[in-house]
Coordinates of C-alpha atoms in Angstrom, one line a residue:
Chain A
X1 CA -6.1 -18.2 7.3
X2 CA -3.0 -18.6 9.4
X3 CA -1.9 -21.5 7.2
X4 CA -2.5 -19.2 4.2
X5 CA -0.2 -16.6 5.6
X6 CA 2.3 -19.2 6.6
X7 CA 2.5 -20.5 3.1
X8 CA 2.6 -16.9 1.7
X9 CA 5.4 -16.1 4.0
X10 CA 7.4 -19.1 3.0
X11 CA 6.7 -18.5 -0.7
X12 CA 8.1 -15.0 -0.4
X13 CA 11.1 -16.6 1.3
X14 CA 11.9 -18.7 -1.7
X15 CA 13.4 -15.8 -3.6
X16 CA 14.4 -13.5 -0.8
X17 CA 16.3 -11.1 -3.0
X18 CA 13.4 -10.6 -5.3
X19 CA 11.0 -10.2 -2.4
X20 CA 13.4 -7.7 -0.8
X21 CA 13.7 -5.6 -3.9
X22 CA 9.9 -5.7 -4.5
X23 CA 9.4 -4.4 -0.9
X24 CA 12.2 -1.9 -1.4
X25 CA 10.4 -0.5 -4.5
X26 CA 7.3 0.0 -2.5
X27 CA 9.3 1.3 0.4
X28 CA 10.9 4.0 -1.8
X29 CA 7.5 5.0 -3.1
X30 CA 6.0 5.2 0.3
X31 CA 9.0 7.1 1.7
X32 CA 8.9 9.6 -1.1
X33 CA 5.2 10.2 -0.7
X34 CA 5.5 10.5 3.1
X35 CA 8.3 13.0 2.7
X36 CA 6.3 14.9 0.1
X37 CA 3.2 14.9 2.3
X38 CA 5.2 16.1 5.4
X39 CA 7.0 18.7 3.2
X40 CA 3.7 20.2 2.0
X41 CA 2.2 20.0 5.4
X42 CA 5.3 21.7 6.8
X43 CA 5.3 24.3 4.2
X44 CA 1.6 25.1 4.7
X45 CA 1.9 25.1 8.4
X46 CA 5.1 27.2 8.3
X47 CA 3.6 29.7 5.9
X48 CA 0.4 30.0 7.9
X49 CA 2.3 30.5 11.2
X50 CA 4.6 33.0 9.5
X51 CA 1.7 34.9 8.1
X52 CA 0.0 34.9 11.5
X53 CA 3.2 36.1 13.2
X54 CA 4.1 38.8 10.7
X55 CA 1.1 39.8 8.8
X56 CA -2.4 38.7 9.7
X57 CA -2.3 37.8 13.4
X58 CA -5.0 35.4 14.6
X59 CA -7.5 38.2 14.4
X60 CA -7.8 41.7 13.0
X61 CA -10.4 44.2 14.0
X62 CA -11.0 46.8 11.3
X63 CA -13.4 49.5 10.5
X64 CA -16.6 48.1 9.0
X65 CA -15.9 49.8 5.6
X66 CA -12.1 48.9 5.4
X67 CA -11.2 47.3 2.1
X68 CA -7.9 45.5 2.4
X69 CA -7.3 45.4 -1.4
X70 CA -7.3 49.2 -1.6
X71 CA -5.2 49.7 1.5
X72 CA -7.6 52.6 2.2
X73 CA -6.4 55.4 4.4
X74 CA -9.6 57.4 4.4
X75 CA -10.5 58.1 8.0
X76 CA -13.9 56.5 7.7
X77 CA -12.2 53.3 6.7
X78 CA -9.9 53.3 9.7
X79 CA -10.2 52.5 13.3
X80 CA -10.4 55.7 15.4
X81 CA -8.6 56.0 18.7
X82 CA -7.0 52.6 18.1
X83 CA -4.8 52.6 21.3
X84 CA -7.9 52.6 23.5
X85 CA -9.5 49.8 21.5
X86 CA -6.3 47.8 21.5
X87 CA -6.0 48.2 25.2
X88 CA -9.5 47.1 25.7
X89 CA -9.0 44.0 23.6
X90 CA -5.7 43.2 25.2
X91 CA -7.3 43.2 28.6
X92 CA -9.2 39.9 27.7
X93 CA -7.7 36.9 29.3
X94 CA -7.6 34.9 26.1
X95 CA -5.7 37.6 24.2
X96 CA -1.9 37.4 24.2
X97 CA -1.4 40.8 22.5
X98 CA -3.4 43.4 20.7
X99 CA -1.7 46.4 18.9
X100 CA -2.7 49.0 16.4
X101 CA -1.1 48.9 12.9
X102 CA -1.4 51.3 10.0
X103 CA -0.9 50.0 6.5
X104 CA 0.0 52.3 3.6
X105 CA 1.5 51.9 0.2
X106 CA 4.7 53.8 -0.7
X107 CA 7.8 54.0 -2.9
X108 CA 11.3 53.9 -1.7
X109 CA 13.8 55.9 -3.7
X110 CA 17.5 55.3 -3.3
X111 CA 19.9 57.1 -5.6
X112 CA 18.5 56.4 -9.0
X113 CA 16.5 53.3 -8.1
X114 CA 12.9 53.1 -6.7
X115 CA 10.7 50.3 -5.7
X116 CA 7.1 49.9 -4.4
X117 CA 6.8 48.9 -0.7
X118 CA 4.2 48.4 1.9
X119 CA 4.7 50.9 4.7
X120 CA 3.6 49.6 8.1
X121 CA 3.2 51.7 11.2
X122 CA 3.9 49.6 14.3
X123 CA 4.2 50.0 18.0
X124 CA 7.9 49.1 18.3
X125 CA 7.5 48.1 21.9
X126 CA 4.6 45.8 21.4
X127 CA 5.2 42.0 21.9
X128 CA 3.6 41.6 18.4
X129 CA 6.7 43.4 17.0
X130 CA 9.1 40.8 18.5
X131 CA 9.8 39.1 15.2
X132 CA 11.2 42.3 13.8
X133 CA 13.0 43.3 16.9
X134 CA 14.5 39.8 17.3
X135 CA 15.3 39.7 13.6
X136 CA 17.6 42.7 13.5
X137 CA 20.7 42.0 11.5
X138 CA 22.1 45.5 11.3
X139 CA 21.8 49.0 12.8
X140 CA 19.3 49.8 15.6
X141 CA 15.7 48.9 16.3
X142 CA 13.1 51.6 16.1
X143 CA 12.1 53.8 19.0
X144 CA 8.5 54.8 19.4
X145 CA 9.3 58.5 19.1
X146 CA 11.7 58.1 16.2
X147 CA 10.6 60.7 13.6
X148 CA 13.3 60.2 11.0
X149 CA 14.2 56.5 10.9
X150 CA 12.7 53.4 9.4
X151 CA 13.4 49.7 9.4
X152 CA 14.1 48.0 6.1
X153 CA 14.1 44.3 5.3
X154 CA 17.4 42.7 4.4
X155 CA 16.3 41.4 1.1
X156 CA 15.2 44.9 0.0
X157 CA 18.4 46.5 1.4
X158 CA 20.5 44.0 -0.5
X159 CA 18.5 44.6 -3.6
X160 CA 18.9 48.4 -3.4
X161 CA 22.5 48.0 -2.1
X162 CA 21.7 49.9 1.1
X163 CA 22.9 49.6 4.7
X164 CA 21.9 50.9 8.0
X165 CA 22.7 54.6 8.3
X166 CA 22.0 55.2 4.6
X167 CA 19.3 57.7 3.7
X168 CA 16.3 56.9 1.4
X169 CA 13.4 59.0 0.3
X170 CA 10.0 57.5 1.1
X171 CA 6.9 58.5 -0.8
X172 CA 3.7 57.5 1.0
X173 CA 0.0 57.7 0.0
X174 CA -2.0 59.8 2.4
X175 CA -5.6 59.8 3.7
X176 CA -6.6 62.7 1.4
X177 CA -5.3 61.0 -1.7
X178 CA -2.1 62.9 -2.0
X179 CA 1.4 61.6 -1.8
X180 CA 3.8 62.9 0.8
X181 CA 7.5 62.3 0.9
X182 CA 10.3 62.5 3.4
X183 CA 13.9 61.4 3.7
X184 CA 14.5 58.7 6.2
X185 CA 17.6 57.2 7.7
X186 CA 17.7 53.4 7.6
X187 CA 17.8 52.9 11.3
X188 CA 18.2 49.2 11.1
X189 CA 18.0 46.2 8.8
X190 CA 15.8 43.3 9.8
X191 CA 15.3 39.8 8.6
X192 CA 12.2 37.6 9.3
X193 CA 13.7 34.7 7.3
X194 CA 10.9 35.3 4.8
X195 CA 12.5 37.0 1.8
X196 CA 9.1 37.8 0.1
X197 CA 8.1 39.7 3.2
X198 CA 11.4 41.4 3.8
X199 CA 11.6 42.7 0.3
X200 CA 8.3 44.5 0.5
X201 CA 7.8 45.8 4.0
X202 CA 9.1 49.0 5.6
X203 CA 8.4 49.8 9.2
X204 CA 7.9 53.1 10.8
X205 CA 6.8 53.9 14.3
X206 CA 3.0 54.1 14.4
X207 CA 2.9 57.8 15.3
X208 CA 5.3 58.7 12.5
X209 CA 3.3 56.6 10.0
X210 CA 0.1 58.3 11.1
X211 CA 1.7 61.6 10.6
X212 CA 3.1 61.0 7.1
X213 CA -0.1 59.3 6.0
X214 CA -2.3 62.0 7.5
X215 CA -4.1 59.5 9.6
X216 CA -3.6 60.9 13.1
X217 CA -5.1 58.8 15.8
X218 CA -6.2 56.2 13.3
X219 CA -5.1 52.7 12.4
X220 CA -5.9 50.3 9.7
X221 CA -6.4 47.4 12.1
X222 CA -5.9 46.1 15.6
X223 CA -3.5 43.2 15.2
X224 CA -4.4 40.4 17.7
X225 CA -2.5 37.3 18.8
X226 CA -4.4 34.8 20.9
X227 CA -3.1 32.5 23.6
X228 CA -4.8 29.6 21.9
X229 CA -5.2 29.6 18.2
X230 CA -8.2 27.2 18.5
X231 CA -10.2 30.0 20.3
X232 CA -10.2 32.2 17.3
X233 CA -13.8 31.8 16.3
X234 CA -15.2 32.3 19.7
X235 CA -13.1 35.4 20.4
X236 CA -14.0 36.8 16.9
X237 CA -17.7 36.3 17.8
X238 CA -17.3 38.3 21.0
X239 CA -15.3 41.1 19.4
X240 CA -17.8 41.5 16.5
X241 CA -19.7 44.8 16.6
X242 CA -21.6 47.0 14.2
X243 CA -18.7 49.5 13.7
X244 CA -16.1 46.8 13.2
X245 CA -15.3 43.8 11.0
X246 CA -13.4 41.0 12.7
X247 CA -11.3 38.8 10.4
X248 CA -9.8 35.5 11.4
X249 CA -6.5 34.3 10.2
X250 CA -8.3 31.9 7.8
X251 CA -10.2 34.7 6.2
X252 CA -7.0 36.8 6.1
X253 CA -5.0 34.1 4.3
X254 CA -7.5 32.8 1.7
X255 CA -4.9 31.9 -0.8
X256 CA -3.0 29.8 1.7
X257 CA -6.2 27.9 2.7
X258 CA -7.1 27.3 -0.9
X259 CA -3.5 26.3 -1.8
X260 CA -3.5 23.8 1.1
X261 CA -6.7 22.2 -0.1
X262 CA -5.3 22.1 -3.6
X263 CA -2.0 20.6 -2.4
X264 CA -3.8 18.0 -0.4
X265 CA -5.9 17.0 -3.4
X266 CA -2.8 16.8 -5.5
X267 CA -1.1 14.6 -2.9
X268 CA -3.7 12.0 -3.6
X269 CA -3.0 12.2 -7.3
X270 CA 0.7 11.8 -6.5
X271 CA -0.1 8.8 -4.2
X272 CA -1.9 7.0 -7.1
X273 CA 0.9 7.8 -9.6
X274 CA 3.8 6.8 -7.4
X275 CA 2.0 3.8 -5.9
X276 CA 0.8 2.8 -9.3
X277 CA 4.4 2.6 -10.5
X278 CA 5.5 0.6 -7.4
X279 CA 2.4 -1.7 -7.8
X280 CA 3.7 -2.7 -11.2
X281 CA 6.8 -4.1 -9.5
X282 CA 4.6 -6.1 -7.2
X283 CA 2.5 -7.3 -10.1
X284 CA 5.6 -8.4 -11.9
X285 CA 6.9 -10.2 -8.9
X286 CA 3.6 -12.0 -8.4
X287 CA 3.2 -12.9 -12.1
X288 CA 6.7 -14.5 -12.0
X289 CA 5.7 -16.3 -8.8
X290 CA 2.5 -17.6 -10.5
X291 CA 4.4 -19.0 -13.5
X292 CA 7.1 -20.5 -11.3
X293 CA 4.5 -22.2 -9.2
X294 CA 2.2 -23.3 -11.9
X295 CA 2.5 -27.0 -10.9
X296 CA 1.9 -26.2 -7.2
X297 CA -1.2 -24.4 -8.2
X298 CA -2.3 -27.5 -10.1
X299 CA -1.5 -29.7 -7.0
X300 CA -3.6 -27.5 -4.7
X301 CA -6.4 -27.4 -7.3
X302 CA -6.2 -31.2 -7.5
X303 CA -6.6 -31.4 -3.7
X304 CA -9.9 -29.5 -4.2
X305 CA -8.7 -25.9 -3.5
X306 CA -11.2 -23.6 -5.1
X307 CA -10.2 -20.7 -7.3
X308 CA -11.2 -18.2 -4.7
X309 CA -8.8 -19.7 -2.1
X310 CA -6.0 -19.8 -4.7
X311 CA -6.6 -16.1 -5.2
X312 CA -6.6 -15.5 -1.5
X313 CA -3.1 -17.2 -1.4
X314 CA -1.7 -14.6 -3.7
X315 CA -3.5 -11.8 -1.9
X316 CA -1.9 -13.0 1.3
X317 CA 1.5 -12.7 -0.4
X318 CA 0.7 -9.3 -1.7
X319 CA -0.5 -8.1 1.7
X320 CA 2.8 -9.3 3.2
X321 CA 4.8 -7.5 0.6
X322 CA 2.6 -4.5 1.2
X323 CA 3.1 -4.6 5.0
X324 CA 6.9 -5.1 4.6
X325 CA 7.2 -2.3 2.0
X326 CA 5.0 0.1 3.9
X327 CA 6.8 -0.5 7.2
X328 CA 10.2 0.0 5.5
X329 CA 8.9 3.0 3.6
X330 CA 7.5 4.5 6.8
X331 CA 10.8 4.1 8.6
X332 CA 12.8 5.5 5.7
X333 CA 10.3 8.4 5.1
X334 CA 10.0 9.2 8.8
X335 CA 13.8 9.4 9.2
X336 CA 14.2 11.7 6.2
X337 CA 11.2 13.8 7.4
X338 CA 12.5 13.9 11.0
X339 CA 15.9 15.2 9.7
X340 CA 14.3 17.9 7.6
X341 CA 11.9 18.7 10.4
X342 CA 14.9 19.5 12.5
X343 CA 17.3 21.1 10.1
X344 CA 15.0 22.4 7.4
X345 CA 15.2 22.3 3.7
X346 CA 16.7 25.5 2.1
X347 CA 14.6 26.9 -0.7
X348 CA 15.9 30.5 -0.6
X349 CA 13.7 33.2 -2.0
X350 CA 10.9 31.0 -3.1
X351 CA 8.2 33.5 -3.8
X352 CA 4.5 32.7 -4.2
X353 CA 2.4 35.8 -4.5
X354 CA 0.1 36.0 -1.5
X355 CA 1.9 33.3 0.5
X356 CA 4.8 33.8 2.8
X357 CA 7.4 31.1 2.4
X358 CA 10.4 31.0 4.6
X359 CA 14.0 30.5 3.3
X360 CA 13.8 27.0 4.9
X361 CA 10.9 24.7 4.9
X362 CA 10.5 22.4 7.8
X363 CA 8.6 19.2 7.3
X364 CA 5.7 18.4 9.5
X365 CA 4.7 14.7 9.7
X366 CA 1.1 14.1 10.8
X367 CA -0.5 10.9 11.9
X368 CA -3.2 11.6 9.4
X369 CA -0.7 11.4 6.5
X370 CA 0.9 8.3 7.9
X371 CA -2.5 6.5 8.2
X372 CA -3.9 7.7 4.9
X373 CA -0.7 6.8 3.0
X374 CA -0.5 3.4 4.6
X375 CA -4.1 2.6 3.7
X376 CA -3.8 3.8 0.1
X377 CA -0.5 1.9 -0.4
X378 CA -2.0 -1.2 1.1
X379 CA -5.1 -1.0 -1.1
X380 CA -3.1 -0.2 -4.3
X381 CA -0.7 -3.1 -3.6
X382 CA -3.7 -5.5 -3.1
X383 CA -5.2 -4.2 -6.3
X384 CA -1.9 -5.0 -8.0
X385 CA -2.3 -8.6 -6.9
X386 CA -5.7 -8.9 -8.6
X387 CA -4.4 -9.9 -12.0
X388 CA -1.7 -12.4 -10.9
X389 CA -4.2 -13.9 -8.5
X390 CA -6.9 -14.2 -11.1
X391 CA -4.3 -15.7 -13.5
X392 CA -3.5 -18.4 -10.9
X393 CA -7.2 -19.0 -10.1
X394 CA -8.3 -19.5 -13.6
X395 CA -5.6 -22.2 -14.4
X396 CA -7.1 -25.5 -15.4
X397 CA -5.7 -28.1 -13.0
X398 CA -4.6 -30.5 -15.8
X399 CA -2.7 -27.8 -17.6
X400 CA -1.2 -26.4 -14.4
X401 CA 0.0 -29.9 -13.3
X402 CA 1.8 -30.3 -16.6
X403 CA 2.9 -26.7 -16.9
X404 CA 5.4 -26.2 -14.1
X405 CA 8.8 -27.6 -13.3
Chain B
X1 CA -20.7 -50.6 -4.6
X2 CA -19.3 -48.7 -7.6
X3 CA -16.8 -46.0 -6.7
X4 CA -16.6 -44.8 -10.3
X5 CA -18.3 -45.7 -13.5
X6 CA -17.2 -44.7 -17.0
X7 CA -19.8 -44.9 -19.8
X8 CA -18.7 -44.6 -23.4
X9 CA -16.2 -41.8 -22.7
X10 CA -14.3 -40.0 -25.4
X11 CA -11.8 -37.2 -25.0
X12 CA -10.4 -35.4 -27.9
X13 CA -7.7 -32.8 -27.6
X14 CA -7.7 -30.0 -30.1
X15 CA -4.4 -28.3 -30.8
X16 CA -4.9 -25.6 -33.4
X17 CA -6.9 -27.2 -36.2
X18 CA -5.6 -30.7 -35.3
X19 CA -7.9 -33.0 -33.2
X20 CA -6.2 -35.8 -31.4
X21 CA -8.4 -38.4 -29.7
X22 CA -7.0 -39.6 -26.4
X23 CA -9.9 -41.8 -25.5
X24 CA -12.3 -43.3 -28.1
X25 CA -15.3 -44.7 -26.2
X26 CA -14.3 -46.3 -23.0
X27 CA -16.6 -48.0 -20.5
X28 CA -15.9 -49.7 -17.2
X29 CA -16.6 -49.5 -13.5
X30 CA -14.5 -49.8 -10.4
X31 CA -15.9 -51.3 -7.2
X32 CA -15.2 -50.1 -3.7
X33 CA -11.9 -51.5 -2.3
X34 CA -10.4 -52.4 -5.7
X35 CA -6.6 -52.1 -6.4
X36 CA -6.6 -51.6 -10.1
X37 CA -3.9 -50.9 -12.6
X38 CA -4.4 -49.0 -15.9
X39 CA -1.7 -50.2 -18.2
X40 CA -0.6 -49.5 -21.7
X41 CA 2.1 -47.8 -23.6
X42 CA 2.7 -44.1 -23.6
X43 CA -0.2 -42.2 -25.4
X44 CA -2.6 -45.0 -24.8
X45 CA -4.9 -42.8 -22.7
X46 CA -4.1 -43.9 -19.1
X47 CA -3.4 -40.4 -17.7
X48 CA -6.3 -38.9 -19.5
X49 CA -8.6 -41.5 -18.0
X50 CA -7.3 -40.9 -14.5
X51 CA -7.8 -37.1 -15.0
X52 CA -11.4 -37.7 -16.0
X53 CA -12.1 -40.0 -13.1
X54 CA -10.4 -37.5 -10.8
X55 CA -12.6 -34.6 -12.0
X56 CA -9.5 -32.8 -13.2
X57 CA -10.8 -32.8 -16.8
X58 CA -14.1 -33.3 -18.6
X59 CA -14.9 -35.8 -21.3
X60 CA -15.7 -34.7 -24.9
X61 CA -18.6 -37.2 -24.8
X62 CA -19.9 -39.9 -22.5
X63 CA -20.4 -39.8 -18.8
X64 CA -18.2 -40.2 -15.7
X65 CA -19.8 -41.1 -12.4
X66 CA -18.0 -40.8 -9.0
X67 CA -19.9 -42.2 -6.0
X68 CA -23.0 -42.4 -8.2
X69 CA -22.8 -38.7 -9.3
X70 CA -22.4 -37.7 -12.9
X71 CA -19.3 -35.4 -12.8
X72 CA -19.0 -35.0 -16.6
X73 CA -20.5 -31.5 -16.7
X74 CA -19.8 -30.0 -13.4
X75 CA -18.5 -26.4 -13.0
X76 CA -14.9 -25.8 -12.0
X77 CA -15.8 -25.2 -8.4
X78 CA -18.2 -28.2 -8.3
X79 CA -15.4 -30.4 -9.5
X80 CA -13.0 -28.9 -6.9
X81 CA -15.6 -29.7 -4.2
X82 CA -16.0 -33.2 -5.6
X83 CA -12.2 -33.8 -5.5
X84 CA -11.8 -32.4 -2.0
X85 CA -12.2 -35.1 0.5
X86 CA -13.3 -37.7 -2.0
X87 CA -10.4 -38.3 -4.3
X88 CA -6.7 -38.4 -3.5
X89 CA -3.9 -38.0 -6.1
X90 CA -0.4 -39.4 -6.3
X91 CA 1.6 -38.0 -9.1
X92 CA 4.7 -39.3 -10.9
X93 CA 6.7 -36.2 -10.0
X94 CA 5.9 -36.5 -6.2
X95 CA 4.1 -33.1 -6.3
X96 CA 4.8 -31.9 -2.8
X97 CA 4.7 -28.2 -1.9
X98 CA 8.4 -27.4 -1.5
X99 CA 7.9 -24.8 1.2
X100 CA 6.0 -27.0 3.5
X101 CA 7.3 -29.8 5.7
X102 CA 6.2 -33.4 5.3
X103 CA 3.7 -32.9 8.2
X104 CA 2.3 -29.7 6.6
X105 CA 2.0 -31.3 3.2
X106 CA -0.1 -34.1 4.6
X107 CA -2.1 -31.6 6.6
X108 CA -2.9 -29.4 3.6
X109 CA -6.0 -31.3 2.3
X110 CA -7.3 -31.4 5.9
X111 CA -7.0 -27.6 6.1
X112 CA -9.4 -27.3 3.1
X113 CA -12.1 -28.8 5.2
X114 CA -13.3 -28.0 8.7
X115 CA -11.1 -30.3 10.8
X116 CA -9.9 -29.2 14.3
X117 CA -6.3 -28.9 15.1
X118 CA -6.4 -32.0 17.2
X119 CA -8.1 -34.0 14.5
X120 CA -5.5 -32.9 11.9
X121 CA -2.7 -33.7 14.2
X122 CA -3.9 -37.2 15.0
X123 CA -4.6 -38.0 11.3
X124 CA -1.3 -36.7 10.1
X125 CA 0.7 -38.5 12.8
X126 CA -1.2 -41.7 12.0
X127 CA -0.4 -41.4 8.3
X128 CA 3.3 -40.5 8.9
X129 CA 3.5 -43.7 11.0
X130 CA 1.7 -45.7 8.3
X131 CA 4.2 -44.7 5.6
X132 CA 7.1 -45.0 8.0
X133 CA 8.1 -41.4 8.1
X134 CA 7.2 -40.3 11.6
X135 CA 10.8 -39.3 12.3
X136 CA 10.8 -37.1 9.1
X137 CA 7.7 -35.1 9.9
X138 CA 9.4 -31.8 10.0
X139 CA 11.6 -32.2 7.0
X140 CA 10.9 -30.3 3.8
X141 CA 10.8 -32.1 0.5
X142 CA 14.3 -31.1 -0.5
X143 CA 15.5 -32.9 2.7
X144 CA 13.7 -36.1 1.7
X145 CA 14.7 -38.8 -0.8
X146 CA 12.5 -39.5 -3.8
X147 CA 11.0 -42.6 -2.2
X148 CA 10.3 -40.7 1.0
X149 CA 8.7 -37.8 -0.9
X150 CA 6.4 -40.3 -2.7
X151 CA 5.4 -41.9 0.6
X152 CA 4.5 -38.4 1.9
X153 CA 2.5 -37.9 -1.3
X154 CA 0.6 -41.2 -0.6
X155 CA 0.0 -40.2 3.0
X156 CA -1.3 -36.8 1.8
X157 CA -3.6 -38.5 -0.7
X158 CA -5.0 -40.6 2.1
X159 CA -5.3 -37.7 4.6
X160 CA -9.0 -36.6 4.0
X161 CA -10.2 -40.3 4.1
X162 CA -11.0 -40.3 0.4
X163 CA -13.0 -43.2 -1.3
X164 CA -10.6 -43.2 -4.2
X165 CA -6.9 -42.7 -4.8
X166 CA -5.6 -42.1 -8.3
X167 CA -1.9 -42.6 -8.8
X168 CA -0.3 -41.7 -12.1
X169 CA 2.9 -43.6 -12.6
X170 CA 3.7 -43.5 -8.9
X171 CA 7.0 -45.3 -9.2
X172 CA 8.3 -43.9 -12.5
X173 CA 10.8 -41.7 -10.9
X174 CA 11.9 -44.2 -8.2
X175 CA 14.5 -46.8 -8.2
X176 CA 13.4 -50.4 -7.9
X177 CA 13.7 -50.7 -4.1
X178 CA 11.9 -47.4 -3.4
X179 CA 9.3 -48.2 -6.1
X180 CA 8.6 -51.5 -4.4
X181 CA 8.4 -49.9 -1.0
X182 CA 5.8 -47.4 -2.2
X183 CA 3.7 -50.2 -3.9
X184 CA 3.9 -52.3 -0.7
X185 CA 2.6 -49.3 1.3
X186 CA -0.2 -48.6 -1.1
X187 CA -1.2 -52.3 -1.1
X188 CA -1.1 -52.4 2.7
X189 CA -3.2 -49.3 3.0
X190 CA -5.7 -50.6 0.5
X191 CA -6.1 -53.7 2.5
X192 CA -6.1 -52.0 5.9
X193 CA -8.4 -49.0 5.1
X194 CA -10.4 -50.4 2.2
X195 CA -9.7 -47.3 0.1
X196 CA -9.9 -47.9 -3.7
X197 CA -6.7 -47.4 -5.6
X198 CA -6.5 -47.0 -9.3
X199 CA -3.0 -46.4 -10.7
X200 CA -1.5 -46.0 -14.2
X201 CA 1.7 -47.7 -15.0
X202 CA 3.6 -49.5 -17.7
X203 CA 6.1 -51.1 -15.4
X204 CA 5.7 -54.9 -15.2
X205 CA 7.1 -54.8 -11.6
X206 CA 4.3 -52.6 -10.5
X207 CA 1.5 -54.3 -12.5
X208 CA 2.1 -57.5 -10.4
X209 CA 0.7 -55.7 -7.3
X210 CA -2.7 -55.1 -9.0
X211 CA -5.7 -57.3 -8.4
X212 CA -7.3 -56.0 -11.6
X213 CA -5.6 -54.8 -14.8
X214 CA -7.3 -52.7 -17.4
X215 CA -5.2 -52.5 -20.5
X216 CA -5.5 -49.5 -22.9
X217 CA -4.2 -49.0 -26.3
X218 CA -4.8 -46.1 -28.7
X219 CA -7.6 -44.8 -26.5
X220 CA -9.5 -48.1 -26.2
X221 CA -9.7 -50.8 -23.6
X222 CA -8.2 -53.9 -25.1
X223 CA -8.2 -56.0 -22.0
X224 CA -10.1 -55.8 -18.7
X225 CA -9.5 -58.6 -16.2
X226 CA -8.2 -59.7 -12.9
X227 CA -4.5 -60.4 -13.1
X228 CA -1.2 -59.9 -11.2
X229 CA -1.1 -60.3 -7.5
X230 CA -4.2 -61.9 -6.0
X231 CA -5.6 -60.2 -3.0

C-alpha cells in the first residue's frame, strides 16, 4: 500500500503543472461549494436570529384562540392582564426577558401616499426593545407615556420621504372591527438593518396601541427571550396551560425552517453538479496519464500485477489529487468565508416574504459542512478515477507493452 | 525437467479482415537450466513465441505448458498469477519504471508477493551486486546509461527467483561493449543460479552465448540444435 502511494505520488510529480491545475480545478470547486454552504448557513442562521430578536422571540405565549394569520384583536383572542403574566414569566431563572406586545394592522397616510403596515405596541423600556432603541438613526426614542408619537422604520420613511418630526395619519383596526385613526408625529426613525422589517413595522407604546386598537389591558402575545436557546422546548412545556398556547421560535418561523431544509437539500445537488464538473478534469488528467504510461502498465502486468492492483494504482493517484484539491479548496474556501464572516456580504433590500434577511449576510462555516463536503468531494473524485483505472486494468499486456513510448 | 513445452502452437493475428499467421505449428521443449536463443529474421515469430511462453498472450491453437501446467487457456488473472514469481522478462527497450530508482525497480516484483522488508532488501542488494550496480542503487533510470538500465532489468527479472527468464532482443538497443556485458551477466547468472534463460535475437554476437539455438523462419522452426558457446 505504501509503495502504491509512493508510486502514485511520483507519477503525479511527472507532470507537476498538470497535477497542480487538476488539483486547482478541484480546489476551486470545493472552495466555491464551501463558501456557498457557509453563505446559506450564515443567511439561515442570521435570518433566524434576526427573527428571534425582532419578531418571534424564543417563545410566545398567546391566548389559546389567537390566530396569527388574522392578527385578531378580539378580546377573547388576546392575553388579558398581560403585564402580570409577563412579570410572572420573567421571574423564571431561565428567562432573560418577557414583555407584552400588541399586534395590529394599519395604514400610514402621508400627504397623498398611503401604505399598509404592521402596528406593534411595545414596552419601550423593555430589554426586548433594545434592537429598536439601539437602532435609532434619527429623532427620539419612544417614551412609555407618549400618546402622540410613533417610531417608523428607515426604509418606510425613505419610501414615503418622511423624517422625524413629520406628521402622519395612522389608521388602525380595532377590537370591535372598526377602524380608528389619529395623527401621529414621527418621534424617531429606527433601523434594524433588516429592510423588509423596517419597511412594514410601526411602533407605538403599548398603552397607546391598546387605546387606539380598543384592546385595553390586553396583548397579542407575551414575547419571551430565554438565556439559553436550547432550553426552548423545556420552558415551553412548563409554560403550557389550558388558557394559553405557547409557540417556539421554530413554530413561529415555519417558512425559515422549511427554506433551510430546502436549501440544505439543494446544496447536495450543487455539490454533485460542481464536483461532477471538477471530476471531469480529474478524469481527463488520469486518462492522459493512462495513455502516457501504457507501456509501464504493460511492464507491471508482465511482472504479474493483477488488474485490480493496476486499478488501485490509479485510485491511489486519484485519492492524492483529491486530498490535495480538497485541502487547497478548504483553505481557499475558509479564507473567503472567514472574510465574509467578519465583514459581511452586502445584499441590500433582499426581500423574501416571511423571512427576514439583513442588508448584509455573514457566512457561517460549520464543521458539519466541512466534513460533508470533504467526504462528497473525495468520493466523487474517486468515482471519476473509475473509468481511467478500468481502462488501464483491461489493457492486454502484449498490446500495452507495444503501445507506449 | 521441462520448464516449458510447446505443442503444435499456432498464433494468428487478425487485423480487420486480414489474418496474419505469426506461428504456424511450433513444437519444442526447454529443460531446466538451459540458455537458449530463439533466432531468425524480423517477423519470423520469435517475439510471439516468447509472449506465449511468458503467458502474455494465448495461442490460436496448440498448447503451452509452463512447469507442467497448461497455460493456453488461463484467464487474465490466472496468467498474471503464473507470471508473478515464475517468469521474468527482459525487454529490448529496458522497460524500467521511470519514477522508481534502480533499487525500487528491482524491488517491485517482490512487492507483488508477500516478502518482508528485510527479505526484499537482502535480495535487491544481492542482485545489484550481481549486476555490478550496487553504487547506482538510488539512481533513477534517466540517471543510468542504457547498459546499466538493462542490467537493472536483468536483476529485476531475477528478483522473485523465477524458473524462467525470457529476454526479447536484450542487446538490440546497446552498443557492442554494453551488449556483451549484459550477455556476460546473463550467462554468469544462468550458471550460478541455474535459472533458465530463453532470449530472442538476430545478432550473431549474441547468438554465440547460447548453448542451444532454435531458428525460426516464417512462423516455423527450421533448426533446433545446440550451437554457439558450449557451457
